[in-house]
Short mmCIF file of C-alpha atoms and ligand atoms in Angstrom, two decimals:
data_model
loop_
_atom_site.label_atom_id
_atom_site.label_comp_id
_atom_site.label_asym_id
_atom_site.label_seq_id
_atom_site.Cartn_x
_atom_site.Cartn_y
_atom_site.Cartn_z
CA UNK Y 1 17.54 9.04 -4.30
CA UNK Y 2 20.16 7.41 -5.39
CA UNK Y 3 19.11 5.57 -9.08
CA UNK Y 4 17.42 7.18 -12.08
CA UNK Y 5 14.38 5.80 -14.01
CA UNK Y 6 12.93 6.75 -17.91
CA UNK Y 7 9.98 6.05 -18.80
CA UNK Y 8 10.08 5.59 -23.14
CA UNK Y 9 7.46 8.44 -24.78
CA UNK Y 10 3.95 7.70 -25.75
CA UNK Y 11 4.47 5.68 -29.17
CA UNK Y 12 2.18 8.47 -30.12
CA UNK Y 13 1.23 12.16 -28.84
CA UNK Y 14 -2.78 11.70 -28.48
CA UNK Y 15 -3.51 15.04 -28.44
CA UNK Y 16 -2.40 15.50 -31.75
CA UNK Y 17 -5.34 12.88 -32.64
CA UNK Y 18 -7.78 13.44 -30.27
CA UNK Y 19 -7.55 17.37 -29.12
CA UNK Y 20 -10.18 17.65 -26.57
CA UNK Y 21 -7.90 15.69 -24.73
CA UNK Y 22 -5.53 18.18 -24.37
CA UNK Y 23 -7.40 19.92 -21.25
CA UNK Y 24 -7.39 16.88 -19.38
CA UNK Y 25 -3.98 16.48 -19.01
CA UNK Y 26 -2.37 15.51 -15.61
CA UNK Y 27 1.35 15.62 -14.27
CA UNK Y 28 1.99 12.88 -12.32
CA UNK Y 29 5.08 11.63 -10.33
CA UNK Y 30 5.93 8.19 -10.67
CA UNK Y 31 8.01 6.86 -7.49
CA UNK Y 32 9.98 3.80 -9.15
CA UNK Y 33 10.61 2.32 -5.53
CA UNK Y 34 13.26 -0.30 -5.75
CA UNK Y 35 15.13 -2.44 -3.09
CA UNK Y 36 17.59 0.07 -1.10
CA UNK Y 37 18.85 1.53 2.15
CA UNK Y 38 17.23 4.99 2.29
CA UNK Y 39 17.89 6.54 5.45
CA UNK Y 40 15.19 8.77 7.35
CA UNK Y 41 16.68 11.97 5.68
CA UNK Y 42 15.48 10.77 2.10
CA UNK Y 43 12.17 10.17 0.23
CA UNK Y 44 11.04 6.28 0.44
CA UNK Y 45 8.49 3.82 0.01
CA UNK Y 46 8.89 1.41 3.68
CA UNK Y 47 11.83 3.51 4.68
CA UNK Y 48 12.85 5.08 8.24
CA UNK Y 49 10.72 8.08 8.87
CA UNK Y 50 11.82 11.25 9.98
CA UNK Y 51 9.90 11.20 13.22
CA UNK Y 52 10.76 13.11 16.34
CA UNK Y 53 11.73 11.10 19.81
CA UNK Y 54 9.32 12.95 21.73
CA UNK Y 55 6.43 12.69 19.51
CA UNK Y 56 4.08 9.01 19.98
CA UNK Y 57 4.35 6.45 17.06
CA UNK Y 58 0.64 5.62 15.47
CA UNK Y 59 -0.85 3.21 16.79
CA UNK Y 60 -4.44 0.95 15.13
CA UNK Y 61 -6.34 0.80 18.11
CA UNK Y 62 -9.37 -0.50 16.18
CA UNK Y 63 -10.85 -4.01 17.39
CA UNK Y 64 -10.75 -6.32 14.60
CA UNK Y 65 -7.32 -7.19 14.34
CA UNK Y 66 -7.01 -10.98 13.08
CA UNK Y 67 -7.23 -14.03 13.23
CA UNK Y 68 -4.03 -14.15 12.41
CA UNK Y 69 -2.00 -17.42 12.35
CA UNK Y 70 -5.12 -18.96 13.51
CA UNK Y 71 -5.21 -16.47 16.85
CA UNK Y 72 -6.77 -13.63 17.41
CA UNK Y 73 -4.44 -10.55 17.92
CA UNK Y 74 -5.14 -8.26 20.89
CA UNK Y 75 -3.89 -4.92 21.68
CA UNK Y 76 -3.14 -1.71 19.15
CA UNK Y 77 -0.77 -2.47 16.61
CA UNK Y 78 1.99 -0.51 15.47
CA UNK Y 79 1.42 1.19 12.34
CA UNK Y 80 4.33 0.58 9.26
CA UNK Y 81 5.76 3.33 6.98
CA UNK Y 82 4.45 3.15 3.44
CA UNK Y 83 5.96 6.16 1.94
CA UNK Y 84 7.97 9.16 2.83
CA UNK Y 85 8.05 12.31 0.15
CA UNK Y 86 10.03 15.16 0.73
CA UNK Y 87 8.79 18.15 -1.56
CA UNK Y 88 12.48 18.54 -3.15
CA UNK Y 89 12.03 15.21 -4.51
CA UNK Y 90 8.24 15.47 -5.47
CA UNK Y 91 7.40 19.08 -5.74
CA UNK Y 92 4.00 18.31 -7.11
CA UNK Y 93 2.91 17.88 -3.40
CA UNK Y 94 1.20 20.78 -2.02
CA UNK Y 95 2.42 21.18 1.47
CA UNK Y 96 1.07 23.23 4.19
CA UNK Y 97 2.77 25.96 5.45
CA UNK Y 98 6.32 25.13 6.41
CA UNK Y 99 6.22 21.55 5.96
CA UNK Y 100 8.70 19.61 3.18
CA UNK Y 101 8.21 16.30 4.14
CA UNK Y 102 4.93 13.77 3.89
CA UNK Y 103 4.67 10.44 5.73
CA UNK Y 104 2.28 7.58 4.89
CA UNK Y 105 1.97 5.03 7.23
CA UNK Y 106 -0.55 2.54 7.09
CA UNK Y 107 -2.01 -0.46 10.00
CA UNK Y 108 -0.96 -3.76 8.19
CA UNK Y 109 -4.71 -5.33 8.45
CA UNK Y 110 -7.53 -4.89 6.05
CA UNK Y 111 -10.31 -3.47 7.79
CA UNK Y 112 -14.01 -4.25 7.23
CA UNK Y 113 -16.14 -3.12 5.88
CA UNK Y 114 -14.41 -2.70 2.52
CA UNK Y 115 -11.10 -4.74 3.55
CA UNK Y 116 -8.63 -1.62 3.02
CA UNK Y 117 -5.79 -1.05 5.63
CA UNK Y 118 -6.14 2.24 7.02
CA UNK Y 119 -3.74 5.47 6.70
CA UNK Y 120 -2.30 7.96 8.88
CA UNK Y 121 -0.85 10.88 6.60
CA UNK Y 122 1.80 13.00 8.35
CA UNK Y 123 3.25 16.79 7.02
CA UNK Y 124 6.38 17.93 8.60
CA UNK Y 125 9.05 20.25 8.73
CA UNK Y 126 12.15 18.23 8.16
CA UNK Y 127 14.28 21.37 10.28
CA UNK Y 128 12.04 21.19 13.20
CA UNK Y 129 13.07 17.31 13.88
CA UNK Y 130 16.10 17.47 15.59
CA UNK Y 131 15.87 13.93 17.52
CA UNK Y 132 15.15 11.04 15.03
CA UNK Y 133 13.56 8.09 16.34
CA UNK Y 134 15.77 5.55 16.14
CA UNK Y 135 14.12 2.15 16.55
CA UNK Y 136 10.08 2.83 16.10
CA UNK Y 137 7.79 0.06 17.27
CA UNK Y 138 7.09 -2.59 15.09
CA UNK Y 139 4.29 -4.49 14.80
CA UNK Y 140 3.02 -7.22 16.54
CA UNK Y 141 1.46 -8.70 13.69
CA UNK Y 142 0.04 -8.28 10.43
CA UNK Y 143 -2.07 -9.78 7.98
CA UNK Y 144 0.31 -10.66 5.20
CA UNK Y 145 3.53 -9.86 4.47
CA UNK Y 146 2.53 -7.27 1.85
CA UNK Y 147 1.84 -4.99 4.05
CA UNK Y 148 5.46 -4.44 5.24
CA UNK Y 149 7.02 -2.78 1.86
CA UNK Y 150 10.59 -3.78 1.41
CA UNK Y 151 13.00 -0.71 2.14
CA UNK Y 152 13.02 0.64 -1.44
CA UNK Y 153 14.95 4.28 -2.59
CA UNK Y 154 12.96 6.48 -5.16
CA UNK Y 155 13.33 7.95 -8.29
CA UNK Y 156 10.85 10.60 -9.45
CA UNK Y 157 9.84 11.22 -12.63
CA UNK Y 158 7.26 13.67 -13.88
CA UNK Y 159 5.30 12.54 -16.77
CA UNK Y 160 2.02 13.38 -18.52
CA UNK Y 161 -1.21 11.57 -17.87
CA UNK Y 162 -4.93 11.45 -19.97
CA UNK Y 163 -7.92 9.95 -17.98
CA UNK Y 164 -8.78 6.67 -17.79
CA UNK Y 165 -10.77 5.44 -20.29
CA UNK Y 166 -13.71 4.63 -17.79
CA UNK Y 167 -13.17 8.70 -16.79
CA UNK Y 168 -14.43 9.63 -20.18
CA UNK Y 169 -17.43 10.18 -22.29
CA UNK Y 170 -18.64 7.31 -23.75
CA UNK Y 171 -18.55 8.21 -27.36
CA UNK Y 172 -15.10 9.67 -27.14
CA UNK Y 173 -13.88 6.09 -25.02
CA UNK Y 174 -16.05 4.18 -28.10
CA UNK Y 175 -13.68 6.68 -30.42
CA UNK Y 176 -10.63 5.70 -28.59
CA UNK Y 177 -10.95 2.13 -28.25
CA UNK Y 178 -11.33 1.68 -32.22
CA UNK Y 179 -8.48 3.60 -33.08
CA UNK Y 180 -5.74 0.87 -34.75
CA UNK Y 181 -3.44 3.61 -37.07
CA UNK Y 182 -3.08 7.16 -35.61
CA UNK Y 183 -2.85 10.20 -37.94
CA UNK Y 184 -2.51 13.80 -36.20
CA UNK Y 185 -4.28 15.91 -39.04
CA UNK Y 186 -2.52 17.56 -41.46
CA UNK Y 187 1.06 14.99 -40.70
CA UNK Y 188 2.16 12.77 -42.87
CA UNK Y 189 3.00 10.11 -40.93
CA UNK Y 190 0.73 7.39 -39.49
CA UNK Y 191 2.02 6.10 -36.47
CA UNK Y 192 0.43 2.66 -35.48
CA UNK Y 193 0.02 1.25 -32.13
CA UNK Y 194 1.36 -2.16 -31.81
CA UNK Y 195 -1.17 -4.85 -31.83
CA UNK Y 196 -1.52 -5.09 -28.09
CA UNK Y 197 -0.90 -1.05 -27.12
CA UNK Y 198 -4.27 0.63 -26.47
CA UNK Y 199 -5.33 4.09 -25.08
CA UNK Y 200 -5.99 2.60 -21.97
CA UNK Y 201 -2.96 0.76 -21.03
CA UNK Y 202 -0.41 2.62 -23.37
CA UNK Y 203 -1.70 6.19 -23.70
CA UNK Y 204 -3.00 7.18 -20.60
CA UNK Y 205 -2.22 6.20 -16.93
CA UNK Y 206 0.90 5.01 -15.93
CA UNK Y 207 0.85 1.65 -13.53
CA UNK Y 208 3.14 1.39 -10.70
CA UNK Y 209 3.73 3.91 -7.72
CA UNK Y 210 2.49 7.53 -7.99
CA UNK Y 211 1.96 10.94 -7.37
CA UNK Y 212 -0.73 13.31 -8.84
CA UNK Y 213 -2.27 12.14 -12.14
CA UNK Y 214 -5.36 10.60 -13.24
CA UNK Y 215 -6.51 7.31 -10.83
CA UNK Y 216 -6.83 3.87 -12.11
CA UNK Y 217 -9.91 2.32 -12.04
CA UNK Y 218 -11.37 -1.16 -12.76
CA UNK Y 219 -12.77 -3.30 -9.13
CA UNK Y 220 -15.58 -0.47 -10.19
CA UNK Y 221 -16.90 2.55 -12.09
CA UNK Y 222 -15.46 5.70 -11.69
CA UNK Y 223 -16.21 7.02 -7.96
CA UNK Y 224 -16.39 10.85 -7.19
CA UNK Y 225 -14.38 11.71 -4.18
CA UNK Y 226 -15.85 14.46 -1.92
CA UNK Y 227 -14.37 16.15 1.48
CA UNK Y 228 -16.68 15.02 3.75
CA UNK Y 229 -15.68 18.74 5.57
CA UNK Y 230 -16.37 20.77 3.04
CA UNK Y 231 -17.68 18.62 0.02
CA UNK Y 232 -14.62 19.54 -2.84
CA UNK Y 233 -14.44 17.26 -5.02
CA UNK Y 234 -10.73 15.59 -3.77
CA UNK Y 235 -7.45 14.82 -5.75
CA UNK Y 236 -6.10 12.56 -5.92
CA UNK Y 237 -2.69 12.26 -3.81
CA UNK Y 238 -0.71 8.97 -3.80
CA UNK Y 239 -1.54 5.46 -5.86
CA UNK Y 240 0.41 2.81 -4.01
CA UNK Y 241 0.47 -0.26 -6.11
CA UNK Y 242 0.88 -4.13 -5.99
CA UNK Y 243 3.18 -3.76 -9.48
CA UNK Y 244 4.70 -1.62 -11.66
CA UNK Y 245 3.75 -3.49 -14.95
CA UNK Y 246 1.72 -6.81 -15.81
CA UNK Y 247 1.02 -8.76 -18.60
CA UNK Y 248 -1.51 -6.26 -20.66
CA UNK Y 249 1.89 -4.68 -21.56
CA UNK Y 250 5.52 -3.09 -20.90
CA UNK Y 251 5.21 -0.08 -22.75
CA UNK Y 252 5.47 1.93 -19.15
CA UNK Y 253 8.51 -0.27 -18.06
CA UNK Y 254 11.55 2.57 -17.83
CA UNK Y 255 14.49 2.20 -20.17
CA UNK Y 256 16.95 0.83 -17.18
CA UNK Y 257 14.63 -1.87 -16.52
CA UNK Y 258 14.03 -3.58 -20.05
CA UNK Y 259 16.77 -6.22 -19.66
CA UNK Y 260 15.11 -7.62 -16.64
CA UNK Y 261 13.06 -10.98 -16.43
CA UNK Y 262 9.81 -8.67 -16.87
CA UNK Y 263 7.44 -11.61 -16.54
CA UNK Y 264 8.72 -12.53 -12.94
CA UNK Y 265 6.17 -11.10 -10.10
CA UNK Y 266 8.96 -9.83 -8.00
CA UNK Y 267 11.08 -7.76 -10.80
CA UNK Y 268 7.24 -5.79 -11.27
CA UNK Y 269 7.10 -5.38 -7.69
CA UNK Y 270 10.09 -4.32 -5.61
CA UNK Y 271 8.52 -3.11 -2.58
CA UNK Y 272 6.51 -6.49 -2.56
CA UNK Y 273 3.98 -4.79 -1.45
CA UNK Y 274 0.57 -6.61 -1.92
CA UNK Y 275 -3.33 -5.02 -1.85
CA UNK Y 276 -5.80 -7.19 -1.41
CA UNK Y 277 -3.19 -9.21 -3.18
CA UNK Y 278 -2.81 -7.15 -6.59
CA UNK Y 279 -4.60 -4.12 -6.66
CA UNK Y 280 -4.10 -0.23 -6.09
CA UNK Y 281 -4.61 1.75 -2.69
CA UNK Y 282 -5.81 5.41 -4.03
CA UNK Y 283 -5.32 8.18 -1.43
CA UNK Y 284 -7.01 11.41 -2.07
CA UNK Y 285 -6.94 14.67 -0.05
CA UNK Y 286 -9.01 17.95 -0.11
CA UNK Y 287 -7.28 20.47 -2.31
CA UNK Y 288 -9.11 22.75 0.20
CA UNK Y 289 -7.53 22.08 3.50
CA UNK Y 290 -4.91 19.64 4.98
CA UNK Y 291 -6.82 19.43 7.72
CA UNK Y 292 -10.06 18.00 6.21
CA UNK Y 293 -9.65 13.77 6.32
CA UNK Y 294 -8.23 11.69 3.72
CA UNK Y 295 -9.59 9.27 2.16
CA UNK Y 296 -8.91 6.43 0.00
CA UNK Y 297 -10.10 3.71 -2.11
CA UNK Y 298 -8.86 0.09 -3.22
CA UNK Y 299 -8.96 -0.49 -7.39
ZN1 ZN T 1 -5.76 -1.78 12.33
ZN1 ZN T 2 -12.46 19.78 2.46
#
C-alpha cells in the first residue's frame, strides 16, 4: 500500500430516515487499485503473487479456448493474477486457519455457458513461502486485453453499505425511490439529495473494487447464492469491477481523485480491467467452509 483513498460521507445518514435499514448494514472494503509496482509481499489487484517455487502455477485446461486472432488456441493456458489480499490490509477476510494471504487468479477467456472467466481462489500462509516464484508462466493468449489487470497498489477503506435497491421489499424500494428532501424525525434540518443522487447509486453500494458488502445487481434480479456442499446461503467475497464510477454519478469518487478528468474511461478504471466489457465479476464463498467451491456471477 503505498497511497490513501477517502471516500466523501453519505450526503445523508439513511438510517436516520428509513430505520429498518439499520439491520441491513454491511462493511465493505473498497480496494481503490491504481497503476503501481506492488511487489509479491503486498496486497494487489494484477500484482506478483506470493507463490512458492515448488508449488505448480494454475493452469485452464478446459477445451474452448478461442478463436482468438482468428485461430483457435490449443493447449492449457496460464492463469493471470487478479487480486492478492493479505488479511493486515483487509481484515474483513475470514481466513482459514493460519493463512494471511488470498490469491485470485482468473483464466483470461470467457467460458460458455454464461461467458464468465473462471477463478482459482488461493489461502496461504505468507511465512510458509520461503521461495517466491520469480517469473510465473504467462499466458499464451487471451481473449481481450481486459483480462490482464494493469499492476495496480491498493488502498483499503472500510465503509458502510445498505442493499441494493433490487435486494429490498418492494414497498420500502417504492418508499426509497420517491424520497427528494430527507428529514431524520425529530431534526431540524432537511438535507436534500442533489437532483441526480438517489438511494441506489448514492446511498447504498459503492461501485468500483470490493470486499464484503452488499452485491450489485442489474444484468438480472437478485440471485440467491447457495453452497452447492452444504446449501448456506454464500457471501459474498470479492466484486471485481470494469470501473470505479460512471456517468449515473461521482458521489463515490474519493476526495484525492476529484481533480481528475472523471469522464475519461481510463481515470474510472485503472486496472483496465474489462468484464464482458463493463460489468462486475461477483465472487462468493461459503461462510461455512473454505473448502466448499466458490462461485461467482457476472452483473
Ligand atoms: Zn480457460
Ligand atoms: Zn458450504
Amino acid at each position: 500500500m503505498n497511497h490513501i483513498r477517502t471516500t466523501p460521507p453519505r450526503p445523508v445518514d439513511v438510517t436516520a430516515v428509513f430505520p429498518q435499514l439499520a439491520p441491513l448494514a454491511r462493511p465493505a472494503i473498497r480496494l481503490h487499485p491504481r497503476p503501481g509496482a506492488p511487489s509479491p509481499h503486498d496486497s494487489s489487484v494484477g500484482g506478483p503473487l506470493l507463490w512458492p517455487t515448488d508449488e505448480p502455477w494454475p493452469h485452464c485446461h478446459d477445451e474452448s479456448h478461442g478463436p482468438v486472432a482468428d485461430e483457435w488456441h490449443e493447449g492449457p493456458i496460464a492463469m493471470v493474477p487478479v487480486a492478492q489480499l493479505y488479511v493486515r490490509d483487509v481484515p474483513l477476510l475470514r481466513a482459514p486457519g493460519q493463512a494471511d494471504v488470498l490469491q485470485v487468479l482468473w483464466c483470461p477467456f470467457e467460458h460458455e455457458p454464461d461467458y464468465k472467466p473462471p477463478t482459482a481462489l488461493f489461502w496461504r500462509t505468507a511465512a510458509e513461502v520461503t521461495d517466491v516464484l520469480a517469473a510465473p508462466p504467462e499466458p499464451a493468449a487471451v481473449e481481450y486485453d481486459g483480462y490482464e489487470p494493469e499492476p495496480c497498489t491498493v488502498a483499503p477503506e472500510r465503509i458502510t453499505e445498505y442493499p441494493n435497491p433490487l435486494d429490498l421489499d418492494r414497498e420500502l424500494r417504492q418508499q426509497l425511490e420517491g424520497v427528494r428532501s430527507w428529514q431524520a424525525p425529530g431534526a431540524d434540518d432537511v438535507c436534500a439529495l442533489a437532483p441526480n443522487d438517489s438511494y441506489g447509486n448514492d446511498l447504498s453500494m459503492a461501485p468500483g473494487w470490493k470486499v464484503g458488502g452488499w452485491p450489485p445487481w442489474g444484468l438480472t434480479d437478485p440471485i440467491a447464492r447457495f453452497c452447492t456442499v452444504c446449501g448456506a446461503g454464500m457471501s459474498p467475497l470479492l466484486t471485481i469491477a470494469s470501473h470505479e464510477w460512471d456517468g449515473s454519478g461521482h458521489s463515490w469518487v474519493p476526495y484525492e481523485d476529484q481533480s481528475l478528468p472523471l469522464d475519461k474511461p481510463d481515470v474510472a478504471n485503472p486496472p483496465r480491467v474489462h468484464i464482458s466489457r463493463t460489468n462486475n465479476l461477483q465472487l462468493y464463498v461459503c461462510p461455512e467452509s473454505p473448502d466448499h467451491p466458490h462461485t461467482s456471477l457476472i452483473q
